[in-house]
Amino acid sequence: MSRIIAIANQKGGVGKSTTAINLSASLAARGKKVLTIDMDPQGNTTSGLGVDKNGLENTIYELMLGNAEMKECIIEKVYDHLSLLPANVNLTAVEIELIDQENKEFILKEEIEKIRDKFDYVIIDCPPSLNLLTLNALVTADSVLVPIQCEYYALEGLAQLVNTVNLVKERLNENLKIEGIVFTMYDARTNLSSQVVENVKENLGNEVYYALIPRNVRLAEAPSYGQPINVYDPKSAGAEAYDLLAKTVIGKKKKK
Ligand SMILES: Nc1ncnc2c1ncn2[C@@H]1O[C@H](COP(=O)(O)OP(=O)(O)OP(=O)(O)O)[C@@H](O)[C@H]1O
Ligand SMILES: [Mg+2]
C-alpha cells in the first residue's frame, strides 16, 4: 500500500517545492516507485523536475475538471522510478470552475485511489494558501510533512498549519496526521536557526520526526537546470540532507 504525503505550509517560500522535488527524487533513487503531484499553479515542482510546464496538453487541471483521465495526465519516468502529475498556471481557475460541484474536496482522492497501488509513495506539493487545492491534497494524504524555514516568523506558520490539519481531521479526513517537520535553509552559524528548531520541538514533542536541510546554494541552483539535487550535484550537502530525509521517511512505518 502506498503512502501519500502532502508537503504543506500556508507560508510562502519556505521550501515546499524544493522538498517535494528532492524528497521525491531521493526516494526514487532508493528504488521506491514515486508519483509526485504538483498542486500549485506556480508549477515549480513541474519545472524543477525538468518538464516544460507551458507545453503541456493535460495536467492536474484537466484531471480535476474531468476533461482528461489520470493516465493521460501523468508523465511517466521523468526520472527513474519517478512519475509526475504536472501543473501550470491554468490551475488557478479550478476553484471558480468547480464552484457549483458537490464534494469538490474529494476529487483528487477519488482519482488517486484508482492508481495508488502502482506507487510506493505519492508526494503532493501544496500551494502557499488554504484553498480548494490544498484541501484536496489534505483530504487525499495519509500525513503531512511541514517544511519550516528557520526564521523569526516560523512559528506563526506552524500554528496556522496545525489549525488547518485539525480542521481537516474533524471534517474531511479523520486519519490525517502531521508526520514530520523539515527545517529548511538551516544555518548552523546563527542562533536564530537553532532557536527555531528548539521552539518547534517544544511545541510538537516526539510524536513527529525532525529533519534538517542546510542552506545550500546548489539546492537553489538546481531548479533552473530542471534537475533534482541528486542529479545536479549528488555530492552536495543538500543532496546528502534530502537523501537522509528519504531514509527517515522510508524508516517510518505507516501507523493505522
Ligand atoms: N535549503 C535551501 N538552501 C538554499 N535555498 C533554498 C533551500 N530551500 C529552498 N531554497 C530556495 O528558496 C526559495 C523558496 O523555495 P521553494 O520554492 O521550495 O519554497 P515554496 O515553499 O515551495 O514556495 P511557494 O510558497 O511560493 O510555493 C527558492 O528560490 C529555493 O530555491
Ligand atoms: Mg512551491
PDB file of C-alpha atoms and ligand atoms in Angstrom:
ATOM      1  CA  MET A   1       0.000   0.000   0.000  1.00  0.00           C
ATOM      2  CA  SER A   2       1.399   3.361  -0.930  1.00  0.00           C
ATOM      3  CA  ARG A   3       1.909   6.215   1.482  1.00  0.00           C
ATOM      4  CA  ILE A   4       0.575   9.608   0.491  1.00  0.00           C
ATOM      5  CA  ILE A   5       2.418  12.586   1.943  1.00  0.00           C
ATOM      6  CA  ALA A   6       1.354  16.213   1.452  1.00  0.00           C
ATOM      7  CA  ILE A   7       4.083  18.844   1.725  1.00  0.00           C
ATOM      8  CA  ALA A   8       2.252  21.810   3.210  1.00  0.00           C
ATOM      9  CA  ASN A   9       2.716  25.160   4.893  1.00  0.00           C
ATOM     10  CA  GLN A  10       0.496  28.160   4.183  1.00  0.00           C
ATOM     11  CA  LYS A  11       3.545  30.361   4.455  1.00  0.00           C
ATOM     12  CA  GLY A  12       5.167  31.115   1.107  1.00  0.00           C
ATOM     13  CA  GLY A  13       8.755  30.447   0.117  1.00  0.00           C
ATOM     14  CA  VAL A  14       9.617  28.064   2.966  1.00  0.00           C
ATOM     15  CA  GLY A  15      10.915  25.209   0.797  1.00  0.00           C
ATOM     16  CA  LYS A  16       7.785  23.171  -0.018  1.00  0.00           C
ATOM     17  CA  SER A  17       8.549  22.681  -3.695  1.00  0.00           C
ATOM     18  CA  THR A  18      12.267  22.150  -3.064  1.00  0.00           C
ATOM     19  CA  THR A  19      11.299  19.438  -0.579  1.00  0.00           C
ATOM     20  CA  ALA A  20       8.695  17.872  -2.890  1.00  0.00           C
ATOM     21  CA  ILE A  21      11.181  17.669  -5.764  1.00  0.00           C
ATOM     22  CA  ASN A  22      14.145  16.410  -3.790  1.00  0.00           C
ATOM     23  CA  LEU A  23      12.357  14.069  -1.392  1.00  0.00           C
ATOM     24  CA  SER A  24      10.624  12.502  -4.422  1.00  0.00           C
ATOM     25  CA  ALA A  25      13.902  12.129  -6.313  1.00  0.00           C
ATOM     26  CA  SER A  26      15.738  10.766  -3.280  1.00  0.00           C
ATOM     27  CA  LEU A  27      13.020   8.175  -2.620  1.00  0.00           C
ATOM     28  CA  ALA A  28      13.151   7.189  -6.305  1.00  0.00           C
ATOM     29  CA  ALA A  29      16.954   6.902  -6.172  1.00  0.00           C
ATOM     30  CA  ARG A  30      16.477   4.446  -3.306  1.00  0.00           C
ATOM     31  CA  GLY A  31      14.375   2.294  -5.643  1.00  0.00           C
ATOM     32  CA  LYS A  32      10.910   3.366  -4.460  1.00  0.00           C
ATOM     33  CA  LYS A  33       8.182   3.956  -7.032  1.00  0.00           C
ATOM     34  CA  VAL A  34       7.140   7.572  -6.625  1.00  0.00           C
ATOM     35  CA  LEU A  35       4.349   9.743  -8.003  1.00  0.00           C
ATOM     36  CA  THR A  36       4.899  13.450  -7.460  1.00  0.00           C
ATOM     37  CA  ILE A  37       1.804  15.636  -7.687  1.00  0.00           C
ATOM     38  CA  ASP A  38       2.126  19.346  -8.339  1.00  0.00           C
ATOM     39  CA  MET A  39      -0.920  21.052  -6.762  1.00  0.00           C
ATOM     40  CA  ASP A  40       0.406  24.585  -7.244  1.00  0.00           C
ATOM     41  CA  PRO A  41      -0.441  26.791 -10.253  1.00  0.00           C
ATOM     42  CA  GLN A  42       3.092  28.184  -9.990  1.00  0.00           C
ATOM     43  CA  GLY A  43       4.227  24.817 -11.368  1.00  0.00           C
ATOM     44  CA  ASN A  44       7.585  24.998  -9.607  1.00  0.00           C
ATOM     45  CA  THR A  45       7.733  21.282  -8.937  1.00  0.00           C
ATOM     46  CA  THR A  46       6.855  20.557 -12.562  1.00  0.00           C
ATOM     47  CA  SER A  47       9.615  22.753 -13.975  1.00  0.00           C
ATOM     48  CA  GLY A  48      12.038  21.745 -11.209  1.00  0.00           C
ATOM     49  CA  LEU A  49      11.752  18.159 -12.442  1.00  0.00           C
ATOM     50  CA  GLY A  50      12.661  19.266 -15.944  1.00  0.00           C
ATOM     51  CA  VAL A  51       9.192  19.360 -17.506  1.00  0.00           C
ATOM     52  CA  ASP A  52       8.246  22.370 -19.657  1.00  0.00           C
ATOM     53  CA  LYS A  53       5.070  23.403 -17.833  1.00  0.00           C
ATOM     54  CA  ASN A  54       3.773  25.619 -20.614  1.00  0.00           C
ATOM     55  CA  GLY A  55       3.841  22.961 -23.296  1.00  0.00           C
ATOM     56  CA  LEU A  56       1.503  20.508 -21.567  1.00  0.00           C
ATOM     57  CA  GLU A  57      -1.770  19.306 -23.023  1.00  0.00           C
ATOM     58  CA  ASN A  58      -3.018  17.536 -19.904  1.00  0.00           C
ATOM     59  CA  THR A  59      -2.288  18.498 -16.312  1.00  0.00           C
ATOM     60  CA  ILE A  60      -3.919  18.109 -12.928  1.00  0.00           C
ATOM     61  CA  TYR A  61      -6.263  20.910 -14.020  1.00  0.00           C
ATOM     62  CA  GLU A  62      -7.789  18.824 -16.818  1.00  0.00           C
ATOM     63  CA  LEU A  63      -7.931  15.870 -14.400  1.00  0.00           C
ATOM     64  CA  MET A  64      -9.820  17.815 -11.737  1.00  0.00           C
ATOM     65  CA  LEU A  65     -12.319  19.190 -14.227  1.00  0.00           C
ATOM     66  CA  GLY A  66     -12.955  15.685 -15.560  1.00  0.00           C
ATOM     67  CA  ASN A  67     -11.651  16.602 -19.009  1.00  0.00           C
ATOM     68  CA  ALA A  68      -8.835  14.039 -19.023  1.00  0.00           C
ATOM     69  CA  GLU A  69      -8.112  10.715 -17.363  1.00  0.00           C
ATOM     70  CA  MET A  70      -5.296  10.111 -14.925  1.00  0.00           C
ATOM     71  CA  LYS A  71      -3.271   8.087 -17.421  1.00  0.00           C
ATOM     72  CA  GLU A  72      -3.444  10.931 -19.926  1.00  0.00           C
ATOM     73  CA  CYS A  73      -2.141  13.416 -17.340  1.00  0.00           C
ATOM     74  CA  ILE A  74       0.684  11.514 -15.625  1.00  0.00           C
ATOM     75  CA  ILE A  75       4.115  11.889 -17.189  1.00  0.00           C
ATOM     76  CA  GLU A  76       5.846   8.583 -16.572  1.00  0.00           C
ATOM     77  CA  LYS A  77       9.522   8.250 -15.758  1.00  0.00           C
ATOM     78  CA  VAL A  78      10.621  11.881 -15.684  1.00  0.00           C
ATOM     79  CA  TYR A  79      13.448  10.203 -13.797  1.00  0.00           C
ATOM     80  CA  ASP A  80      13.934   6.525 -12.967  1.00  0.00           C
ATOM     81  CA  HIS A  81      11.032   5.341 -10.759  1.00  0.00           C
ATOM     82  CA  LEU A  82       9.627   8.884 -10.693  1.00  0.00           C
ATOM     83  CA  SER A  83       6.365   9.924 -12.384  1.00  0.00           C
ATOM     84  CA  LEU A  84       4.791  13.367 -12.301  1.00  0.00           C
ATOM     85  CA  LEU A  85       1.256  14.720 -12.313  1.00  0.00           C
ATOM     86  CA  PRO A  86       2.116  18.226 -13.546  1.00  0.00           C
ATOM     87  CA  ALA A  87       0.557  21.662 -13.076  1.00  0.00           C
ATOM     88  CA  ASN A  88       0.753  25.069 -14.652  1.00  0.00           C
ATOM     89  CA  VAL A  89      -0.935  28.439 -14.352  1.00  0.00           C
ATOM     90  CA  ASN A  90      -4.224  27.118 -15.776  1.00  0.00           C
ATOM     91  CA  LEU A  91      -4.824  25.523 -12.381  1.00  0.00           C
ATOM     92  CA  THR A  92      -5.559  28.966 -10.927  1.00  0.00           C
ATOM     93  CA  ALA A  93      -9.055  28.800 -12.442  1.00  0.00           C
ATOM     94  CA  VAL A  94     -10.029  25.471 -10.906  1.00  0.00           C
ATOM     95  CA  GLU A  95     -11.653  26.964  -7.823  1.00  0.00           C
ATOM     96  CA  ILE A  96     -14.075  29.060  -9.844  1.00  0.00           C
ATOM     97  CA  GLU A  97     -14.770  26.371 -12.420  1.00  0.00           C
ATOM     98  CA  LEU A  98     -15.740  23.885  -9.716  1.00  0.00           C
ATOM     99  CA  ILE A  99     -17.744  26.329  -7.639  1.00  0.00           C
ATOM    100  CA  ASP A 100     -21.059  24.503  -8.056  1.00  0.00           C
ATOM    101  CA  GLN A 101     -19.687  20.984  -7.915  1.00  0.00           C
ATOM    102  CA  GLU A 102     -20.566  18.794  -4.941  1.00  0.00           C
ATOM    103  CA  ASN A 103     -17.836  17.026  -2.963  1.00  0.00           C
ATOM    104  CA  LYS A 104     -15.183  19.019  -4.733  1.00  0.00           C
ATOM    105  CA  GLU A 105     -12.747  18.476  -1.846  1.00  0.00           C
ATOM    106  CA  PHE A 106     -12.652  14.756  -2.728  1.00  0.00           C
ATOM    107  CA  ILE A 107     -11.830  14.908  -6.448  1.00  0.00           C
ATOM    108  CA  LEU A 108      -8.109  14.153  -6.124  1.00  0.00           C
ATOM    109  CA  LYS A 109      -8.697  11.412  -3.549  1.00  0.00           C
ATOM    110  CA  GLU A 110     -11.091   9.563  -5.835  1.00  0.00           C
ATOM    111  CA  GLU A 111      -8.646   9.764  -8.731  1.00  0.00           C
ATOM    112  CA  ILE A 112      -5.644   8.669  -6.658  1.00  0.00           C
ATOM    113  CA  GLU A 113      -7.494   5.689  -5.164  1.00  0.00           C
ATOM    114  CA  LYS A 114      -7.641   4.216  -8.679  1.00  0.00           C
ATOM    115  CA  ILE A 115      -3.869   4.183  -9.120  1.00  0.00           C
ATOM    116  CA  ARG A 116      -2.238   4.394  -5.702  1.00  0.00           C
ATOM    117  CA  ASP A 117      -1.247   0.733  -5.674  1.00  0.00           C
ATOM    118  CA  LYS A 118       1.146   1.358  -8.542  1.00  0.00           C
ATOM    119  CA  PHE A 119       3.321   3.529  -6.306  1.00  0.00           C
ATOM    120  CA  ASP A 120       5.178   3.204  -3.021  1.00  0.00           C
ATOM    121  CA  TYR A 121       4.969   6.942  -2.324  1.00  0.00           C
ATOM    122  CA  VAL A 122       2.769   9.756  -3.542  1.00  0.00           C
ATOM    123  CA  ILE A 123       4.246  13.166  -2.709  1.00  0.00           C
ATOM    124  CA  ILE A 124       1.955  16.204  -3.094  1.00  0.00           C
ATOM    125  CA  ASP A 125       3.326  19.754  -3.306  1.00  0.00           C
ATOM    126  CA  CYS A 126       0.759  22.268  -1.974  1.00  0.00           C
ATOM    127  CA  PRO A 127       0.351  25.952  -2.838  1.00  0.00           C
ATOM    128  CA  PRO A 128       1.053  28.579  -0.138  1.00  0.00           C
ATOM    129  CA  SER A 129      -2.584  29.102   0.816  1.00  0.00           C
ATOM    130  CA  LEU A 130      -5.562  27.255   2.231  1.00  0.00           C
ATOM    131  CA  ASN A 131      -7.751  26.844  -0.825  1.00  0.00           C
ATOM    132  CA  LEU A 132      -9.572  24.078  -2.662  1.00  0.00           C
ATOM    133  CA  LEU A 133      -6.274  22.706  -3.982  1.00  0.00           C
ATOM    134  CA  THR A 134      -4.705  22.419  -0.534  1.00  0.00           C
ATOM    135  CA  LEU A 135      -7.898  20.859   0.807  1.00  0.00           C
ATOM    136  CA  ASN A 136      -7.856  18.253  -1.965  1.00  0.00           C
ATOM    137  CA  ALA A 137      -4.257  17.438  -1.037  1.00  0.00           C
ATOM    138  CA  LEU A 138      -5.008  17.156   2.696  1.00  0.00           C
ATOM    139  CA  VAL A 139      -8.087  15.014   2.068  1.00  0.00           C
ATOM    140  CA  THR A 140      -6.033  12.642  -0.108  1.00  0.00           C
ATOM    141  CA  ALA A 141      -2.970  12.438   2.162  1.00  0.00           C
ATOM    142  CA  ASP A 142      -2.205  10.000   4.963  1.00  0.00           C
ATOM    143  CA  SER A 143       0.124  12.532   6.520  1.00  0.00           C
ATOM    144  CA  VAL A 144       1.586  15.996   6.235  1.00  0.00           C
ATOM    145  CA  LEU A 145       5.255  16.890   6.111  1.00  0.00           C
ATOM    146  CA  VAL A 146       5.811  20.530   7.066  1.00  0.00           C
ATOM    147  CA  PRO A 147       8.802  22.483   5.804  1.00  0.00           C
ATOM    148  CA  ILE A 148       9.698  25.288   8.186  1.00  0.00           C
ATOM    149  CA  GLN A 149      12.148  27.975   7.258  1.00  0.00           C
ATOM    150  CA  CYS A 150      14.434  28.788  10.158  1.00  0.00           C
ATOM    151  CA  GLU A 151      13.416  32.428  10.568  1.00  0.00           C
ATOM    152  CA  TYR A 152      11.637  34.579  13.063  1.00  0.00           C
ATOM    153  CA  TYR A 153       8.029  34.118  11.908  1.00  0.00           C
ATOM    154  CA  ALA A 154       8.280  30.349  11.503  1.00  0.00           C
ATOM    155  CA  LEU A 155       6.080  29.546  14.500  1.00  0.00           C
ATOM    156  CA  GLU A 156       3.168  31.578  13.156  1.00  0.00           C
ATOM    157  CA  GLY A 157       3.128  29.476  10.017  1.00  0.00           C
ATOM    158  CA  LEU A 158       3.273  26.317  12.092  1.00  0.00           C
ATOM    159  CA  ALA A 159       0.337  27.359  14.307  1.00  0.00           C
ATOM    160  CA  GLN A 160      -1.786  28.042  11.206  1.00  0.00           C
ATOM    161  CA  LEU A 161      -0.883  24.699   9.705  1.00  0.00           C
ATOM    162  CA  VAL A 162      -1.695  22.778  12.906  1.00  0.00           C
ATOM    163  CA  ASN A 163      -5.092  24.527  12.963  1.00  0.00           C
ATOM    164  CA  THR A 164      -5.768  23.598   9.365  1.00  0.00           C
ATOM    165  CA  VAL A 165      -4.799  19.969   9.903  1.00  0.00           C
ATOM    166  CA  ASN A 166      -7.097  19.762  12.943  1.00  0.00           C
ATOM    167  CA  LEU A 167      -9.996  21.232  10.988  1.00  0.00           C
ATOM    168  CA  VAL A 168      -9.462  18.810   8.121  1.00  0.00           C
ATOM    169  CA  LYS A 169      -9.290  15.927  10.609  1.00  0.00           C
ATOM    170  CA  GLU A 170     -12.596  16.906  12.156  1.00  0.00           C
ATOM    171  CA  ARG A 171     -14.470  17.325   8.931  1.00  0.00           C
ATOM    172  CA  LEU A 172     -12.853  15.671   5.937  1.00  0.00           C
ATOM    173  CA  ASN A 173     -10.080  13.158   6.740  1.00  0.00           C
ATOM    174  CA  GLU A 174     -10.039  11.761  10.260  1.00  0.00           C
ATOM    175  CA  ASN A 175      -6.799   9.812   9.745  1.00  0.00           C
ATOM    176  CA  LEU A 176      -4.659  12.777   8.744  1.00  0.00           C
ATOM    177  CA  LYS A 177      -1.580  13.355  10.899  1.00  0.00           C
ATOM    178  CA  ILE A 178       1.469  15.549  10.906  1.00  0.00           C
ATOM    179  CA  GLU A 179       4.320  13.131  10.290  1.00  0.00           C
ATOM    180  CA  GLY A 180       7.386  15.294  10.322  1.00  0.00           C
ATOM    181  CA  ILE A 181       8.999  18.699  10.255  1.00  0.00           C
ATOM    182  CA  VAL A 182      11.709  19.642   7.778  1.00  0.00           C
ATOM    183  CA  PHE A 183      13.749  22.620   8.893  1.00  0.00           C
ATOM    184  CA  THR A 184      14.860  24.234   5.647  1.00  0.00           C
ATOM    185  CA  MET A 185      17.607  26.741   4.899  1.00  0.00           C
ATOM    186  CA  TYR A 186      19.130  25.846   8.258  1.00  0.00           C
ATOM    187  CA  ASP A 187      22.225  27.846   9.071  1.00  0.00           C
ATOM    188  CA  ALA A 188      24.276  26.337  11.881  1.00  0.00           C
ATOM    189  CA  ARG A 189      26.134  29.623  12.375  1.00  0.00           C
ATOM    190  CA  THR A 190      23.084  31.557  13.527  1.00  0.00           C
ATOM    191  CA  ASN A 191      21.386  31.398  16.899  1.00  0.00           C
ATOM    192  CA  LEU A 192      18.070  32.019  15.197  1.00  0.00           C
ATOM    193  CA  SER A 193      18.166  28.709  13.331  1.00  0.00           C
ATOM    194  CA  SER A 194      18.776  26.671  16.481  1.00  0.00           C
ATOM    195  CA  GLN A 195      16.199  28.705  18.422  1.00  0.00           C
ATOM    196  CA  VAL A 196      13.521  27.989  15.819  1.00  0.00           C
ATOM    197  CA  VAL A 197      14.367  24.282  15.948  1.00  0.00           C
ATOM    198  CA  GLU A 198      14.106  24.252  19.745  1.00  0.00           C
ATOM    199  CA  ASN A 199      10.838  26.170  19.803  1.00  0.00           C
ATOM    200  CA  VAL A 200       9.194  23.892  17.280  1.00  0.00           C
ATOM    201  CA  LYS A 201      10.362  20.773  19.130  1.00  0.00           C
ATOM    202  CA  GLU A 202       8.949  22.160  22.381  1.00  0.00           C
ATOM    203  CA  ASN A 203       5.626  22.689  20.642  1.00  0.00           C
ATOM    204  CA  LEU A 204       5.321  19.369  18.822  1.00  0.00           C
ATOM    205  CA  GLY A 205       7.268  16.945  21.030  1.00  0.00           C
ATOM    206  CA  ASN A 206       8.370  13.487  19.947  1.00  0.00           C
ATOM    207  CA  GLU A 207       5.268  12.465  18.045  1.00  0.00           C
ATOM    208  CA  VAL A 208       6.826  13.663  14.808  1.00  0.00           C
ATOM    209  CA  TYR A 209      10.281  13.317  13.262  1.00  0.00           C
ATOM    210  CA  TYR A 210      12.597  16.209  12.544  1.00  0.00           C
ATOM    211  CA  ALA A 211      14.951  16.695   9.605  1.00  0.00           C
ATOM    212  CA  LEU A 212      17.466  19.450   8.905  1.00  0.00           C
ATOM    213  CA  ILE A 213      18.182  20.754   5.419  1.00  0.00           C
ATOM    214  CA  PRO A 214      21.080  23.224   5.356  1.00  0.00           C
ATOM    215  CA  ARG A 215      21.031  26.442   3.397  1.00  0.00           C
ATOM    216  CA  ASN A 216      22.844  25.271   0.267  1.00  0.00           C
ATOM    217  CA  VAL A 217      23.285  27.278  -2.903  1.00  0.00           C
ATOM    218  CA  ARG A 218      23.277  24.104  -5.035  1.00  0.00           C
ATOM    219  CA  LEU A 219      19.671  23.465  -3.929  1.00  0.00           C
ATOM    220  CA  ALA A 220      18.716  26.933  -5.141  1.00  0.00           C
ATOM    221  CA  GLU A 221      20.512  26.477  -8.481  1.00  0.00           C
ATOM    222  CA  ALA A 222      19.217  23.019  -9.394  1.00  0.00           C
ATOM    223  CA  PRO A 223      15.659  24.046 -10.494  1.00  0.00           C
ATOM    224  CA  SER A 224      16.981  26.298 -13.245  1.00  0.00           C
ATOM    225  CA  TYR A 225      18.562  23.167 -14.755  1.00  0.00           C
ATOM    226  CA  GLY A 226      15.338  21.203 -14.288  1.00  0.00           C
ATOM    227  CA  GLN A 227      17.175  18.704 -12.123  1.00  0.00           C
ATOM    228  CA  PRO A 228      16.710  17.378  -8.603  1.00  0.00           C
ATOM    229  CA  ILE A 229      19.734  17.820  -6.372  1.00  0.00           C
ATOM    230  CA  ASN A 230      20.822  14.183  -6.549  1.00  0.00           C
ATOM    231  CA  VAL A 231      21.280  14.610 -10.305  1.00  0.00           C
ATOM    232  CA  TYR A 232      22.552  18.199 -10.340  1.00  0.00           C
ATOM    233  CA  ASP A 233      25.151  17.768  -7.589  1.00  0.00           C
ATOM    234  CA  PRO A 234      24.937  14.387  -5.838  1.00  0.00           C
ATOM    235  CA  LYS A 235      27.830  15.170  -3.520  1.00  0.00           C
ATOM    236  CA  SER A 236      26.438  18.460  -2.217  1.00  0.00           C
ATOM    237  CA  ALA A 237      25.316  18.966   1.368  1.00  0.00           C
ATOM    238  CA  GLY A 238      21.774  19.473   0.047  1.00  0.00           C
ATOM    239  CA  ALA A 239      21.761  16.096  -1.723  1.00  0.00           C
ATOM    240  CA  GLU A 240      23.012  14.352   1.412  1.00  0.00           C
ATOM    241  CA  ALA A 241      20.385  16.034   3.567  1.00  0.00           C
ATOM    242  CA  TYR A 242      17.490  15.094   1.273  1.00  0.00           C
ATOM    243  CA  ASP A 243      18.771  11.514   0.994  1.00  0.00           C
ATOM    244  CA  LEU A 244      18.770  11.331   4.777  1.00  0.00           C
ATOM    245  CA  LEU A 245      15.198  12.661   4.821  1.00  0.00           C
ATOM    246  CA  ALA A 246      14.197   9.957   2.308  1.00  0.00           C
ATOM    247  CA  LYS A 247      15.778   7.335   4.565  1.00  0.00           C
ATOM    248  CA  THR A 248      13.853   8.695   7.547  1.00  0.00           C
ATOM    249  CA  VAL A 249      10.576   8.684   5.602  1.00  0.00           C
ATOM    250  CA  ILE A 250      11.134   5.075   4.500  1.00  0.00           C
ATOM    251  CA  GLY A 251      12.020   4.033   8.048  1.00  0.00           C
ATOM    252  CA  LYS A 252       8.818   5.499   9.421  1.00  0.00           C
ATOM    253  CA  LYS A 253       6.249   2.741   9.004  1.00  0.00           C
ATOM    254  CA  LYS A 254       2.688   3.722   8.397  1.00  0.00           C
ATOM    255  CA  LYS A 255       0.636   3.592  11.580  1.00  0.00           C
ATOM    256  CA  LYS A 256      -3.070   2.955  11.330  1.00  0.00           C
TER     257      LYS A 256
HETATM  258  N1  LIG B   1      17.877  24.561   1.645  1.00  0.00           N
HETATM  259  C1  LIG B   1      17.892  25.585   0.780  1.00  0.00           C
HETATM  260  N2  LIG B   1      19.037  26.294   0.560  1.00  0.00           N
HETATM  261  C2  LIG B   1      19.025  27.354  -0.284  1.00  0.00           C
HETATM  262  N3  LIG B   1      17.953  27.783  -0.960  1.00  0.00           N
HETATM  263  C3  LIG B   1      16.794  27.124  -0.785  1.00  0.00           C
HETATM  264  C4  LIG B   1      16.691  25.994   0.086  1.00  0.00           C
HETATM  265  N4  LIG B   1      15.410  25.554   0.063  1.00  0.00           N
HETATM  266  C5  LIG B   1      14.741  26.355  -0.785  1.00  0.00           C
HETATM  267  N5  LIG B   1      15.553  27.311  -1.296  1.00  0.00           N
HETATM  268  C6  LIG B   1      15.194  28.402  -2.212  1.00  0.00           C
HETATM  269  O1  LIG B   1      14.224  29.206  -1.561  1.00  0.00           O
HETATM  270  C7  LIG B   1      13.204  29.619  -2.467  1.00  0.00           C
HETATM  271  C8  LIG B   1      11.835  29.125  -1.992  1.00  0.00           C
HETATM  272  O2  LIG B   1      11.828  27.699  -2.027  1.00  0.00           O
HETATM  273  P1  LIG B   1      10.592  26.894  -2.576  1.00  0.00           P
HETATM  274  O3  LIG B   1      10.160  27.377  -3.909  1.00  0.00           O
HETATM  275  O4  LIG B   1      10.909  25.455  -2.425  1.00  0.00           O
HETATM  276  O5  LIG B   1       9.504  27.311  -1.485  1.00  0.00           O
HETATM  277  P2  LIG B   1       7.932  27.063  -1.519  1.00  0.00           P
HETATM  278  O6  LIG B   1       7.505  26.926  -0.085  1.00  0.00           O
HETATM  279  O7  LIG B   1       7.574  25.973  -2.438  1.00  0.00           O
HETATM  280  O8  LIG B   1       7.417  28.458  -2.115  1.00  0.00           O
HETATM  281  P3  LIG B   1       5.887  28.801  -2.511  1.00  0.00           P
HETATM  282  O9  LIG B   1       5.177  29.011  -1.218  1.00  0.00           O
HETATM  283  O10 LIG B   1       5.981  30.016  -3.360  1.00  0.00           O
HETATM  284  O11 LIG B   1       5.359  27.608  -3.259  1.00  0.00           O
HETATM  285  C9  LIG B   1      13.602  29.050  -3.826  1.00  0.00           C
HETATM  286  O12 LIG B   1      14.307  30.030  -4.532  1.00  0.00           O
HETATM  287  C10 LIG B   1      14.520  27.880  -3.475  1.00  0.00           C
HETATM  288  O13 LIG B   1      15.454  27.606  -4.488  1.00  0.00           O
HETATM  289 MG    MG B   2       6.216  25.965  -4.032  1.00  0.00          MG
END
